[in-house]
PDB file of C-alpha atoms and ligand atoms in Angstrom:
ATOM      1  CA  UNK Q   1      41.194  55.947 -96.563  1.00 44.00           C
ATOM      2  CA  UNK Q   2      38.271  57.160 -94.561  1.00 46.00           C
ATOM      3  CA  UNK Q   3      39.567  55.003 -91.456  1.00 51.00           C
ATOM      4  CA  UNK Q   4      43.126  56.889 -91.531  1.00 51.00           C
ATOM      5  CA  UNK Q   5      41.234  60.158 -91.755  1.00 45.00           C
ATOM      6  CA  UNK Q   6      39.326  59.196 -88.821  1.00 44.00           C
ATOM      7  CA  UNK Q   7      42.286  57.933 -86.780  1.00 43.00           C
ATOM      8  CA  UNK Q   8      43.907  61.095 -87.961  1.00 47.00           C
ATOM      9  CA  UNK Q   9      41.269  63.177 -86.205  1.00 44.00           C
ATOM     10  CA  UNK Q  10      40.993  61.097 -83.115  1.00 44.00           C
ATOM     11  CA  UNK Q  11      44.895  61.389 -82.803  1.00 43.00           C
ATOM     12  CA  UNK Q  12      44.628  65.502 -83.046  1.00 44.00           C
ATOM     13  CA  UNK Q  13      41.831  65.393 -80.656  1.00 44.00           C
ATOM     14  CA  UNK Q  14      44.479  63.830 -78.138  1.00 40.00           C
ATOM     15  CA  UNK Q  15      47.312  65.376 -78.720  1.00 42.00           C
ATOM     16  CA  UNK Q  16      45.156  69.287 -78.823  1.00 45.00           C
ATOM     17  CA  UNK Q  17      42.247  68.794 -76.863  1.00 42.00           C
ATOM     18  CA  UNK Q  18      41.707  72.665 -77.543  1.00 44.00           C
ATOM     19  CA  UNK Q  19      41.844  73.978 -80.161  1.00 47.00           C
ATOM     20  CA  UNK Q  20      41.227  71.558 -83.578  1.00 48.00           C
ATOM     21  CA  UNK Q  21      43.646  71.210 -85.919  1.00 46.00           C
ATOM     22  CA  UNK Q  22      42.077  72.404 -89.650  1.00 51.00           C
ATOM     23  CA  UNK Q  23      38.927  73.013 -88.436  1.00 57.00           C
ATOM     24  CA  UNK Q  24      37.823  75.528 -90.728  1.00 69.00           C
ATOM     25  CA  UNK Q  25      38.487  79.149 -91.403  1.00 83.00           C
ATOM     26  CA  UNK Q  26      40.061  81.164 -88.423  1.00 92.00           C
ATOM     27  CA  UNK Q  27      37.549  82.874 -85.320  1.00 97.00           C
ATOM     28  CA  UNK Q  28      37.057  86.615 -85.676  1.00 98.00           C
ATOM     29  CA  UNK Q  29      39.339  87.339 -83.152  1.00 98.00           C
ATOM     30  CA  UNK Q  30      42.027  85.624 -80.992  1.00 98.00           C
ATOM     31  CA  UNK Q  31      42.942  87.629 -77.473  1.00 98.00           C
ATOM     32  CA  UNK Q  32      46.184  86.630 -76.366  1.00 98.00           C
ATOM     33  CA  UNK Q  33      45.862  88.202 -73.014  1.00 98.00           C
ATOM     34  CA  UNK Q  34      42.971  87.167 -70.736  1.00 98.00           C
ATOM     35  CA  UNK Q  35      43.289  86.630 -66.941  1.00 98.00           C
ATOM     36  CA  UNK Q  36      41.187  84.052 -64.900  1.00 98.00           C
ATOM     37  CA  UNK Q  37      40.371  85.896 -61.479  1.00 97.00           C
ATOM     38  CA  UNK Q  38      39.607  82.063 -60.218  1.00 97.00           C
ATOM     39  CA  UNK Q  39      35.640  83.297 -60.395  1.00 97.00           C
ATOM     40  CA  UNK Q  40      33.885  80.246 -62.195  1.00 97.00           C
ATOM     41  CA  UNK Q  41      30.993  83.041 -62.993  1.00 97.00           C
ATOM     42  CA  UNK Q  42      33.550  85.035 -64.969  1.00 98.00           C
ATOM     43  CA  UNK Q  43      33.932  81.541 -67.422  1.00 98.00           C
ATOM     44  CA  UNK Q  44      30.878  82.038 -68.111  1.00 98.00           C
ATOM     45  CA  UNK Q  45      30.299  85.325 -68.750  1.00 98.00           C
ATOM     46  CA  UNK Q  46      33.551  85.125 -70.993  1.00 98.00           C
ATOM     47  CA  UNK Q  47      32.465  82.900 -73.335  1.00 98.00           C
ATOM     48  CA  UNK Q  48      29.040  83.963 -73.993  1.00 98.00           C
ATOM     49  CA  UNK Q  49      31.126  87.452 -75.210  1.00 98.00           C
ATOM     50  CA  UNK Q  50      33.226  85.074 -76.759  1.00 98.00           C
ATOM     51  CA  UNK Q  51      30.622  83.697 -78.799  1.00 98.00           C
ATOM     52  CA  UNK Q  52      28.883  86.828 -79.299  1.00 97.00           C
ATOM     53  CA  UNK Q  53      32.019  87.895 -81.675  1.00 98.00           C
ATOM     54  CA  UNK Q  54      33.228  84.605 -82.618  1.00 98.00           C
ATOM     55  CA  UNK Q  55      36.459  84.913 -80.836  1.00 98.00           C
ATOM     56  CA  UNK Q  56      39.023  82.740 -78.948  1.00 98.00           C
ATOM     57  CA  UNK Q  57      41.314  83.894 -75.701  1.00 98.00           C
ATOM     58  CA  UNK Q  58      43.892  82.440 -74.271  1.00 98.00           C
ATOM     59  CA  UNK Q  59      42.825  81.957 -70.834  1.00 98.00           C
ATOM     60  CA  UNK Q  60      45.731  82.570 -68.036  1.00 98.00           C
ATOM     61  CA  UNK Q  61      45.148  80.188 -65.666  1.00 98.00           C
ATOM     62  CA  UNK Q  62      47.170  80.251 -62.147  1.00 98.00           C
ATOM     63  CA  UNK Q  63      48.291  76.444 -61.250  1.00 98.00           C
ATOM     64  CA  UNK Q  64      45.612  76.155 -58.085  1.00 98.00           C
ATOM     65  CA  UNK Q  65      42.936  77.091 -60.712  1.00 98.00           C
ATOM     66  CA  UNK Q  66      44.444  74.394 -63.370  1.00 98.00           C
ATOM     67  CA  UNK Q  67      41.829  71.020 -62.366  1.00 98.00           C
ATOM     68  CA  UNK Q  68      38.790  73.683 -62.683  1.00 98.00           C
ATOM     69  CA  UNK Q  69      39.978  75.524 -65.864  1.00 98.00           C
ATOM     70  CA  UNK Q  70      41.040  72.246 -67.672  1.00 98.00           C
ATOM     71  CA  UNK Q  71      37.348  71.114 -67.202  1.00 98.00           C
ATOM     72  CA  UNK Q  72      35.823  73.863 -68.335  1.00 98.00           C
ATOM     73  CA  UNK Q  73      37.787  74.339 -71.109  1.00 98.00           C
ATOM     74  CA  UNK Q  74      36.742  70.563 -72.171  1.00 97.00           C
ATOM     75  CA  UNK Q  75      33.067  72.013 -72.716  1.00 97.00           C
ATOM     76  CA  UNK Q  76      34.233  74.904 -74.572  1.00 97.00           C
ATOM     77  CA  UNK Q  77      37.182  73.741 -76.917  1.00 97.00           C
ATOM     78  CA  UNK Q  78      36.134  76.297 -79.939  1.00 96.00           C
ATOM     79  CA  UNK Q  79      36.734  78.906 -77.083  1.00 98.00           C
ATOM     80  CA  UNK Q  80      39.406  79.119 -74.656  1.00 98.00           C
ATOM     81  CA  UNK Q  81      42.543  78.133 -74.937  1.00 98.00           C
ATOM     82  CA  UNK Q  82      44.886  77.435 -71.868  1.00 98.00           C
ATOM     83  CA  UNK Q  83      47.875  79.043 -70.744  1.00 98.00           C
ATOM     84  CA  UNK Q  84      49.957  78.248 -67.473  1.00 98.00           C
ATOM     85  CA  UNK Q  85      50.516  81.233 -65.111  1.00 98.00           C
ATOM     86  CA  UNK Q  86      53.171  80.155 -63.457  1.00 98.00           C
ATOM     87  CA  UNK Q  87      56.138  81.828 -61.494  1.00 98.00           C
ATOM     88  CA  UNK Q  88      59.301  81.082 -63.490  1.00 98.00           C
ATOM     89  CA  UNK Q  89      61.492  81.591 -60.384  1.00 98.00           C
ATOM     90  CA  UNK Q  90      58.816  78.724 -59.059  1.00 98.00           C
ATOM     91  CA  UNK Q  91      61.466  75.662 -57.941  1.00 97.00           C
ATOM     92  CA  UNK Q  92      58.519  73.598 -59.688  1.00 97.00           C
ATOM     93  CA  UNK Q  93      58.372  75.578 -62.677  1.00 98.00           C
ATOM     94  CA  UNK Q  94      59.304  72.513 -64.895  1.00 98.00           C
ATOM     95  CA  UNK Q  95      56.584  69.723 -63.561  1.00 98.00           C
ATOM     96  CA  UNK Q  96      54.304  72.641 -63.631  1.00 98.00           C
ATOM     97  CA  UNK Q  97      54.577  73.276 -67.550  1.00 98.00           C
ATOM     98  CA  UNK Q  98      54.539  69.753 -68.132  1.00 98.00           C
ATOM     99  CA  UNK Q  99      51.309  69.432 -65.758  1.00 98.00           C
ATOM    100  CA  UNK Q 100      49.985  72.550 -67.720  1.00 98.00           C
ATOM    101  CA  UNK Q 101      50.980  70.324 -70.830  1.00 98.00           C
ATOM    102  CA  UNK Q 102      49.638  67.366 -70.072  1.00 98.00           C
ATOM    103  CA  UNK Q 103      46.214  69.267 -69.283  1.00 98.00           C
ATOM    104  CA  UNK Q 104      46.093  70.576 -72.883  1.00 98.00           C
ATOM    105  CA  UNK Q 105      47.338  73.958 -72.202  1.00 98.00           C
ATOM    106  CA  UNK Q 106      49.525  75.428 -75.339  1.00 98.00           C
ATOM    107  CA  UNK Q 107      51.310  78.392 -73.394  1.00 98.00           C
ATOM    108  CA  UNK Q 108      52.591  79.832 -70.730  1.00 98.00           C
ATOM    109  CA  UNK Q 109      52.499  83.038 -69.096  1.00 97.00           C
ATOM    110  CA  UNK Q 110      51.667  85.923 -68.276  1.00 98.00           C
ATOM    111  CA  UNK Q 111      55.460  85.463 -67.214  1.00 98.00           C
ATOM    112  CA  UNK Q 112      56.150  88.177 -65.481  1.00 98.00           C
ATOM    113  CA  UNK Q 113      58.065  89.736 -62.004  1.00 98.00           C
ATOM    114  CA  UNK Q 114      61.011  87.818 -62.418  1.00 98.00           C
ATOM    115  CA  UNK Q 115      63.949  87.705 -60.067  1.00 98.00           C
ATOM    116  CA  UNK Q 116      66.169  87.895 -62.989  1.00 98.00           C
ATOM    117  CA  UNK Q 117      66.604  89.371 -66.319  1.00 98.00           C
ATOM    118  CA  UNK Q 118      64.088  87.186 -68.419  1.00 98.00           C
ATOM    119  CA  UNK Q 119      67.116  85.746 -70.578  1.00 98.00           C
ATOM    120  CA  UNK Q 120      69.015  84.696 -67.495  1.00 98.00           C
ATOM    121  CA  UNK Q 121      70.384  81.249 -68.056  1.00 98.00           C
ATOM    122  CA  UNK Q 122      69.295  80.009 -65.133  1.00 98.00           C
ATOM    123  CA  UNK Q 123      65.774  79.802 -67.162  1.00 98.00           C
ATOM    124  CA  UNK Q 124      67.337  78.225 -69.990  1.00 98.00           C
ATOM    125  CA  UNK Q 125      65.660  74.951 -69.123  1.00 98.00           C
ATOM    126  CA  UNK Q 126      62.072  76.341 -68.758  1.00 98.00           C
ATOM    127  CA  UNK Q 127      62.329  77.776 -72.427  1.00 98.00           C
ATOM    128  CA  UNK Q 128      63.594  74.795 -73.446  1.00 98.00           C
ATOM    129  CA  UNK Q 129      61.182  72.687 -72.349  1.00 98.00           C
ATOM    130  CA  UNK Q 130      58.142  75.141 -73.573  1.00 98.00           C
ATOM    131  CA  UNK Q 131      60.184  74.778 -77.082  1.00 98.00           C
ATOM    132  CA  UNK Q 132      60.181  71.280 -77.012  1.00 98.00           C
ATOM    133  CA  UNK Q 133      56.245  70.979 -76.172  1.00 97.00           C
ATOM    134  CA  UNK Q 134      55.572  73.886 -78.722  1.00 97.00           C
ATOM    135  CA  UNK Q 135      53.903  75.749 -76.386  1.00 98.00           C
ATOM    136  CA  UNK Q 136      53.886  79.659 -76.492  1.00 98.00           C
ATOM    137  CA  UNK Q 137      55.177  82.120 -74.206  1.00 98.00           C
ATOM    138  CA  UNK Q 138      53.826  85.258 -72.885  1.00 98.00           C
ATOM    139  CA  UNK Q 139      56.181  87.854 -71.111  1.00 98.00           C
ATOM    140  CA  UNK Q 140      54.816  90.779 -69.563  1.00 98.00           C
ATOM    141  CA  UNK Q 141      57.349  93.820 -70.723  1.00 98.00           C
ATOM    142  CA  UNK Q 142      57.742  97.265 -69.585  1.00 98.00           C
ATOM    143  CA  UNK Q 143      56.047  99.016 -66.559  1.00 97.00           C
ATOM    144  CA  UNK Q 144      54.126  96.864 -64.125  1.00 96.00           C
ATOM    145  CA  UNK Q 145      51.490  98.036 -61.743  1.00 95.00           C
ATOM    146  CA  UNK Q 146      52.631  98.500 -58.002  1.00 95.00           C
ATOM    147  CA  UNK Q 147      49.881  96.421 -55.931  1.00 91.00           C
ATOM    148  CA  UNK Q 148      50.080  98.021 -52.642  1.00 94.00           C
ATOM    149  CA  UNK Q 149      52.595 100.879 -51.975  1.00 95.00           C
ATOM    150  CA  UNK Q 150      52.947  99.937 -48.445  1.00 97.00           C
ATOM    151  CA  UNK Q 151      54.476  96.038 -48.966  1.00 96.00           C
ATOM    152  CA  UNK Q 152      57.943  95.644 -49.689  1.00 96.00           C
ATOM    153  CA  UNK Q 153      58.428  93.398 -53.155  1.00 96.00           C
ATOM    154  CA  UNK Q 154      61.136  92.257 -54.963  1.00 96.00           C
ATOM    155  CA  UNK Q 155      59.709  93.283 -58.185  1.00 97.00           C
ATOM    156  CA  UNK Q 156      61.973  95.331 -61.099  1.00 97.00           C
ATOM    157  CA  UNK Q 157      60.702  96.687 -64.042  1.00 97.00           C
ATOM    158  CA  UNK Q 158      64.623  96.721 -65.490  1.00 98.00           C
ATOM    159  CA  UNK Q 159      64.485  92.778 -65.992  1.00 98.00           C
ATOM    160  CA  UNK Q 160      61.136  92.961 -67.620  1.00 98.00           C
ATOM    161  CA  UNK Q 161      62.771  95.536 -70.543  1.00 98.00           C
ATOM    162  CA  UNK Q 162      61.726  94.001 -74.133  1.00 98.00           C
ATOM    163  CA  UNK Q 163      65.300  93.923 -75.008  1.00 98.00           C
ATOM    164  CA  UNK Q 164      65.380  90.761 -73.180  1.00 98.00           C
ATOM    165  CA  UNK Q 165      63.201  88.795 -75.195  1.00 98.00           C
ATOM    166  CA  UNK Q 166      66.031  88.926 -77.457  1.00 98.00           C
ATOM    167  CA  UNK Q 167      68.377  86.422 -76.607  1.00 98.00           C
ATOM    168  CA  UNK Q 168      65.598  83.804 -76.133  1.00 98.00           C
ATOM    169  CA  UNK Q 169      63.971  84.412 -79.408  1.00 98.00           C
ATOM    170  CA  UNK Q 170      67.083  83.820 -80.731  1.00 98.00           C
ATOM    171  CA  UNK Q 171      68.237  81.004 -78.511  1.00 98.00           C
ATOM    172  CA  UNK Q 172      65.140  79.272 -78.819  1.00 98.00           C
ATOM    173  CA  UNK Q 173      64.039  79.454 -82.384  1.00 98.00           C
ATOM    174  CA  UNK Q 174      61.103  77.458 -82.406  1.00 97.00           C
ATOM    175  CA  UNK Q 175      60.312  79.138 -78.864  1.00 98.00           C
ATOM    176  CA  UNK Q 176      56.423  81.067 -79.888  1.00 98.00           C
ATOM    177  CA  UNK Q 177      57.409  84.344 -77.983  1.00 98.00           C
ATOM    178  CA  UNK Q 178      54.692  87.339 -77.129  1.00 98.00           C
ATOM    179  CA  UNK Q 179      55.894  90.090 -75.303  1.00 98.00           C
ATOM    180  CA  UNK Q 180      52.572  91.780 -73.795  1.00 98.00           C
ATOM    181  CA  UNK Q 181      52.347  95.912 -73.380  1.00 98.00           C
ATOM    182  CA  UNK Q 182      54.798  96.075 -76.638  1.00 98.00           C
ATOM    183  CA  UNK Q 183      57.766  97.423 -73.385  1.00 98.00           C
ATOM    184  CA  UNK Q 184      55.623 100.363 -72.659  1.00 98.00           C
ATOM    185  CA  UNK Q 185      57.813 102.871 -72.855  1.00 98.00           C
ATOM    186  CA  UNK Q 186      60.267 100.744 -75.070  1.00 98.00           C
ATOM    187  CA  UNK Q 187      58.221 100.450 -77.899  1.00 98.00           C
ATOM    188  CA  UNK Q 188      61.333 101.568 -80.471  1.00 98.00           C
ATOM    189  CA  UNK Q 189      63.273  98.557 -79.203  1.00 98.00           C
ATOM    190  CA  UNK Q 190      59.846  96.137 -79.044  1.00 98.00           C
ATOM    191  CA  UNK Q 191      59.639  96.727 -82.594  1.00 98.00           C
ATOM    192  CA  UNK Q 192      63.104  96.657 -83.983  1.00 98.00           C
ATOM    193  CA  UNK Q 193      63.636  92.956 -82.229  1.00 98.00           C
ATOM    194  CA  UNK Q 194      60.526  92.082 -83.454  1.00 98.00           C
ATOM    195  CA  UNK Q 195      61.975  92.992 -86.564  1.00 98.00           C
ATOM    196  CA  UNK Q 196      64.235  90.450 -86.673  1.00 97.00           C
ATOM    197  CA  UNK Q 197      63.104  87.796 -84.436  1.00 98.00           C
ATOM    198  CA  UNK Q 198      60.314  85.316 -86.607  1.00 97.00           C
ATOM    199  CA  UNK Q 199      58.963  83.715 -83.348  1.00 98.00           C
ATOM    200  CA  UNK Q 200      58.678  87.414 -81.750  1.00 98.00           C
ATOM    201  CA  UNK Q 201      55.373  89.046 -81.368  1.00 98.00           C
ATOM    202  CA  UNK Q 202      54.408  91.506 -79.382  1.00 98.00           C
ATOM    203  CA  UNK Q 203      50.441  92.922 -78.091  1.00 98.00           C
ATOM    204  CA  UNK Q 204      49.531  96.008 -77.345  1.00 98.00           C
ATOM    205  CA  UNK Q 205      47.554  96.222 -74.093  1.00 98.00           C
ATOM    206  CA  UNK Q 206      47.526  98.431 -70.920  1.00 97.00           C
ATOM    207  CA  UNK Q 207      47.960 102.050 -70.897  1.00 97.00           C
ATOM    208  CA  UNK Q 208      49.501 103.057 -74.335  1.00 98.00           C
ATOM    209  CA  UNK Q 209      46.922 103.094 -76.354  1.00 98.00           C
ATOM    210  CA  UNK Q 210      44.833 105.458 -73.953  1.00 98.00           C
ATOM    211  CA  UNK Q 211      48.545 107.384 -73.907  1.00 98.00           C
ATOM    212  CA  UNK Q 212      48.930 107.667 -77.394  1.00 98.00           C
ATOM    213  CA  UNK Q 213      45.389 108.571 -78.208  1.00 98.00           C
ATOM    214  CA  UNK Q 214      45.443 111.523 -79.864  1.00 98.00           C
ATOM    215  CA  UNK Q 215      48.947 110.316 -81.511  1.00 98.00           C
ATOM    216  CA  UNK Q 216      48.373 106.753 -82.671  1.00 98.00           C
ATOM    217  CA  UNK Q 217      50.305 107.360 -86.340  1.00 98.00           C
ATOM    218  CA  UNK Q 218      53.016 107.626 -83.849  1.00 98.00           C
ATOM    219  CA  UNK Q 219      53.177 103.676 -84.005  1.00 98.00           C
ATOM    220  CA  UNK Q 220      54.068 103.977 -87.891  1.00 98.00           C
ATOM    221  CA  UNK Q 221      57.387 105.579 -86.570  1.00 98.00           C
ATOM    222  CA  UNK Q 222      57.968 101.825 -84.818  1.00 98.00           C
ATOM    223  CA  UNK Q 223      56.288  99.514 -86.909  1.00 98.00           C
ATOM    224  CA  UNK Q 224      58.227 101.092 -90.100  1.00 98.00           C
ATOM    225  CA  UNK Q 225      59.345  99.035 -92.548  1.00 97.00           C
ATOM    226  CA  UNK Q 226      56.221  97.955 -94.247  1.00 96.00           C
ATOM    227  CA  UNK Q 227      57.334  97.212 -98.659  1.00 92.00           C
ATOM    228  CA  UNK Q 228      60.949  98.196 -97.933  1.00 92.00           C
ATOM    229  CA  UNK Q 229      62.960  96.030 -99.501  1.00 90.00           C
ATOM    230  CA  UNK Q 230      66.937  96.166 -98.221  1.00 92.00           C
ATOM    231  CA  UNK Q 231      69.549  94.349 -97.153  1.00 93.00           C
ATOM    232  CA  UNK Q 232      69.275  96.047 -93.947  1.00 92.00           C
ATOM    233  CA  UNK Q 233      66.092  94.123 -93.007  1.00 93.00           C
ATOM    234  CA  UNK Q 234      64.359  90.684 -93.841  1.00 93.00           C
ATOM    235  CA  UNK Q 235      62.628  90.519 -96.780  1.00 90.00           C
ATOM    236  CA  UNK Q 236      58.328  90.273 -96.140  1.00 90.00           C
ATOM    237  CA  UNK Q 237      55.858  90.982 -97.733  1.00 89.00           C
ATOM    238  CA  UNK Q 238      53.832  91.681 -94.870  1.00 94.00           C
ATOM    239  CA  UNK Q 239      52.603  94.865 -93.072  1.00 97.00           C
ATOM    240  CA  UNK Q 240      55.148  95.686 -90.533  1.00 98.00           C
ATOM    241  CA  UNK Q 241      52.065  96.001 -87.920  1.00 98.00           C
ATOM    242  CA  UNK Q 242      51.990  92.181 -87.859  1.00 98.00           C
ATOM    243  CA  UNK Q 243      54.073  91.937 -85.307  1.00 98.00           C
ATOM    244  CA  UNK Q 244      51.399  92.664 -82.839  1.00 98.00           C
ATOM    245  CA  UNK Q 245      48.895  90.544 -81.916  1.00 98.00           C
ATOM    246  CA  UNK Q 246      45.182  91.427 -79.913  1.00 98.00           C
ATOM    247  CA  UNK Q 247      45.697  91.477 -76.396  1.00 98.00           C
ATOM    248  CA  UNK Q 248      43.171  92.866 -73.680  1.00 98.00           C
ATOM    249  CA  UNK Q 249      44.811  92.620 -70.744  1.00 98.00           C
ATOM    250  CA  UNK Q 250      41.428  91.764 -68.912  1.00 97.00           C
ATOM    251  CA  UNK Q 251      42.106  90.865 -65.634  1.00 97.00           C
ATOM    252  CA  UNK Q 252      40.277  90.877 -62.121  1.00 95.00           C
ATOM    253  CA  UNK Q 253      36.839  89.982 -64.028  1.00 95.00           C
ATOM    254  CA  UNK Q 254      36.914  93.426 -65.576  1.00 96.00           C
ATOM    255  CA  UNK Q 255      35.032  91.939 -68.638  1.00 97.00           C
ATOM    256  CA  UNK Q 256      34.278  95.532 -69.815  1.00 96.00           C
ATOM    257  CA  UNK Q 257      38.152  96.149 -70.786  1.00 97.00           C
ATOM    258  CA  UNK Q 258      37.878  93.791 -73.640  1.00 98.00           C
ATOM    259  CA  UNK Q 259      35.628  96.031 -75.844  1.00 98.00           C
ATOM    260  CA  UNK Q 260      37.539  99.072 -75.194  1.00 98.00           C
ATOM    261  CA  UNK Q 261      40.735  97.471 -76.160  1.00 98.00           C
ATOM    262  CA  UNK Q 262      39.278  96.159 -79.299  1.00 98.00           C
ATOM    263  CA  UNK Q 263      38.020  99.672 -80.538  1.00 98.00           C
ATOM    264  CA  UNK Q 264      41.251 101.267 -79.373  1.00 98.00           C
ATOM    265  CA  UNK Q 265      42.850  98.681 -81.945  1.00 98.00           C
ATOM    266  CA  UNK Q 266      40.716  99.459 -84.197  1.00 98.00           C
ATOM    267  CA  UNK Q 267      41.230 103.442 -84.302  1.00 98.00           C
ATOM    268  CA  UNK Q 268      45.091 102.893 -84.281  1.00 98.00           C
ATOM    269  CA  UNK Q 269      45.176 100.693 -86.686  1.00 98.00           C
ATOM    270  CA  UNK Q 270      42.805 102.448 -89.246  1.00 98.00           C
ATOM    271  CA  UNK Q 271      44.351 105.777 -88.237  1.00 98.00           C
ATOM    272  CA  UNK Q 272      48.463 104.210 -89.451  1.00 98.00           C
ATOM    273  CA  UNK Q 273      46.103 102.860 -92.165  1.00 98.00           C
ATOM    274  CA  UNK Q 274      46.729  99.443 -91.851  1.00 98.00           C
ATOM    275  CA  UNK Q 275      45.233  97.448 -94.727  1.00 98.00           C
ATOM    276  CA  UNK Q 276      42.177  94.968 -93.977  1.00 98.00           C
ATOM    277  CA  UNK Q 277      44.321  91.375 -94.285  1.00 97.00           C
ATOM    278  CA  UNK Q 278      47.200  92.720 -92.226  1.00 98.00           C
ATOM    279  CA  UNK Q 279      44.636  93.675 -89.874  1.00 98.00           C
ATOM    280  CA  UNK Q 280      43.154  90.722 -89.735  1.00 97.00           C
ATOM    281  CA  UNK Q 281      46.074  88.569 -89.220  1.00 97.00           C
ATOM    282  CA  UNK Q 282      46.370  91.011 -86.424  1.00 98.00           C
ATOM    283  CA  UNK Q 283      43.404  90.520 -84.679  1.00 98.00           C
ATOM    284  CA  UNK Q 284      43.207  86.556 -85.621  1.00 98.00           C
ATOM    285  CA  UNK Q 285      45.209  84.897 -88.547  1.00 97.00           C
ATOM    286  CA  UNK Q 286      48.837  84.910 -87.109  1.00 97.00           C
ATOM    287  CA  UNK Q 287      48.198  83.143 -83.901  1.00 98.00           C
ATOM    288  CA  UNK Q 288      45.297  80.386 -85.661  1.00 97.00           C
ATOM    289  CA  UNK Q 289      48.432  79.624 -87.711  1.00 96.00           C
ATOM    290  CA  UNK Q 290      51.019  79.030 -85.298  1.00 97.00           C
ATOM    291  CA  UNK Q 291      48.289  77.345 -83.123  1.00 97.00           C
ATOM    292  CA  UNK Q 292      47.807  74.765 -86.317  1.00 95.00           C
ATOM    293  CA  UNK Q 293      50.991  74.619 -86.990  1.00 89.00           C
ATOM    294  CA  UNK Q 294      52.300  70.654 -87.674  1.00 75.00           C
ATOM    295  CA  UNK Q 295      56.108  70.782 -86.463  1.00 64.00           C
TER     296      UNK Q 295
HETATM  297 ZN1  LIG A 301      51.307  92.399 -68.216  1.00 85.38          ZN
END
């Protein structure tokens, strides 16, 4: 008995050298949206605040940054958790997720800048393949940031719209799917194929939530259904607002983004009066389960 527990735990330390499987109660919080500027300095200062609130991110690691990130990770497994930031139009997109894979990275993303609508079949295989692995996938949606005004890119925010994510989440039903920025503007759509889609999450970083500040019950008017019960819409029992996850969006180092975008969760949340479990599934519970999940 004891020796199949053990080789039960040596076998989930192989197959997720990340996270643990059962290891006790979920972290605080889990940010689904962290970018790795390729600084080693910014590791560290990420998981000291890390530790200081007992929280996890997913770490969005670019493929030249992979060897470093995949080592680092290895000291901090109760901490980071790797995602591949790769370019899906990338002719080695597929050995790249399995190389992300193999490293002991469970996602992918941010996806983002595509050269076709996100549910273009000519990705088909990529999703697929992430499906197969069980990683998850992170789409940037909505309006993207224009680098430098003066360089010509083939960039469109039109096949970044939410309303994409719709045909993969369906195609791909055991596909994990985050859409970051809930399609800032879109949020009506976001939320009504989140609605729907099981596997379809969305977080809620960037601009809106300094947008929407002085109107944040305005997100009751998307995340609606909350106790209705109707054919019109699946039967839950939990708080519509569970379809977002915490994202910060911190990128280029900018540390200082991730406690802003923590309290600005907090006031919109408290302010559509979202109740304390629902919030913390928000902020930790939904992604520790799908990250524990046994297929
Ligand atoms: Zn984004």
């Amino acid at each position: 008995m004891i020796g199949r527990i053990v080789v039960r735990f040596l076998l989930a330390l192989v197959i997720f050298p990340g996270v643990m499987l059962g290891q006790g109660p979920p972290p605080h919080i889990i940010d689904a949206h962290i970018h790795y500027n390729g600084d080693p300095a910014f590791l560290e200062k990420l998981v000291a605040k890390l530790d200081s609130v007992d929280g996890v991110a997913f770490l969005l690691t670019k493929p030249q940054d992979l060897e470093g990130v995949r080592k680092f990770i290895a000291k901090h497994p109760n901490r980071l958790i790797g995602f591949g930031d790769l370019s899906i139009d990338d002719p080695q997109a597929l050995e790249l997720v399995d190389r992300f894979h193999a490293a002991g990275f469970r996602g992918l993303g941010e996806i983002t800048s595509p050269l076709r609508d996100y549910d273009d079949r000519s990705y088909w295989p990529l999703y697929a393949r992430g499906e197969q692995l069980g990683m998850i996938v992170l789409f940037h949606t909505g309006i993207v940031l224009r680098t430098d005004p003066n360089v010509a890119s083939d960039i469109s925010v039109d096949r970044m719209r939410p309303t994409t994510l719709d045909g993969i989440a369906r195609r791909f039903p055991k596909l994990t799917i985050i859409g970051a920025h809930l399609g800032n503007p879109d949020y009506a759509w976001a939320g009504e194929i989140a609605r729907w889609n099981p596997n379809l999450y969305f977080d809620l970083s960037g601009s809106s939530l300094i947008k929407k500040q002085d109107d944040y019950t305005f997100f009751k008017s998307i995340f609606w259904w909350s106790g209705v019960s109707s054919p019109h819409t699946p039967p839950s029992s939990a708080s519509a607002f569970e379809k977002l996850v915490f994202g910060s969006d911190v990128f280029n180092g900018e540390l200082e983004e991730f406690d802003r975008e923590l309290a600005r969760y907090h006031q919109m949340l408290d302010a559509c009066g979202v109740p304390p479990n629902a919030q913390s599934n928000i902020f930790a519970g939904t992604l520790w389960g799908i990250l524990n999940h046994k297929p």
